[in-house]
């Protein structure tokens, strides 16, 4: 591994780890609670389906941040997840 490719990936991995600890797990936990509440109501209120879809993406956010951490993904590549 060359110096130019390994060091930036390690730095990005450290940043993603910090983001996972300080924000990613909290976001996923908050969304998980609301996802459980809305998923019960979705059966009788189909309009809640869009809310549960957004909340599910929030629940999966911690896993996605972990994936970025392991691969040392740069922010330019990671921001495609939010579009």
XYZ file of C-alpha atoms in Angstrom:
83
model
C 0.000 0.000 0.000
C 1.386 3.366 -0.998
C 1.614 6.253 1.435
C -0.822 8.420 -0.526
C -3.617 5.863 -0.520
C -3.323 4.343 2.956
C -3.024 7.363 5.233
C -6.111 9.231 3.945
C -8.179 6.057 4.264
C -7.049 5.618 7.859
C -7.905 9.246 8.632
C -11.356 8.851 7.078
C -11.885 5.642 9.035
C -11.051 7.429 12.283
C -13.427 10.264 11.425
C -16.213 7.808 10.558
C -15.600 5.967 13.838
C -15.979 9.191 15.803
C -19.091 10.078 13.838
C -20.513 6.616 14.523
C -19.963 6.912 18.269
C -21.131 10.508 18.701
C -23.968 10.697 16.147
C -24.649 7.527 14.167
C -25.763 5.319 17.034
C -27.924 8.078 18.522
C -29.648 8.746 15.193
C -30.282 5.042 14.640
C -31.640 4.582 18.160
C -33.966 7.565 17.885
C -35.257 6.431 14.493
C -35.682 2.837 15.689
C -38.065 3.871 18.461
C -40.178 5.991 16.127
C -40.046 3.316 13.411
C -41.561 0.790 15.798
C -44.349 3.216 16.726
C -45.150 4.187 13.138
C -44.975 0.647 11.764
C -47.938 -0.333 13.947
C -50.002 2.574 12.612
C -49.011 1.977 8.975
C -51.460 -0.928 8.684
C -54.442 1.379 9.150
C -52.953 4.615 7.783
C -51.174 4.098 4.441
C -49.922 7.692 4.441
C -47.540 6.751 7.252
C -45.631 4.506 4.839
C -43.415 7.366 3.654
C -42.570 8.241 7.260
C -41.649 4.639 8.037
C -39.461 4.510 4.922
C -37.514 7.577 6.085
C -37.235 6.191 9.613
C -36.001 2.846 8.291
C -33.219 4.656 6.456
C -32.341 6.290 9.783
C -32.295 2.914 11.527
C -29.904 1.575 8.893
C -27.707 4.676 9.196
C -25.391 3.205 11.857
C -24.711 0.183 9.662
C -23.972 2.426 6.706
C -21.551 4.544 8.746
C -19.828 1.337 9.885
C -19.449 0.302 6.248
C -17.887 3.669 5.422
C -15.572 3.337 8.420
C -14.309 -0.098 7.386
C -13.709 1.005 3.792
C -12.285 4.457 4.605
C -14.862 6.102 2.373
C -14.411 9.801 1.660
C -17.220 12.283 2.253
C -17.739 12.879 -1.486
C -18.638 9.214 -1.944
C -20.672 8.989 1.265
C -22.913 11.949 0.540
C -24.498 9.983 -2.327
C -26.314 8.030 0.410
C -28.281 11.139 1.341
C -29.620 11.833 -2.136
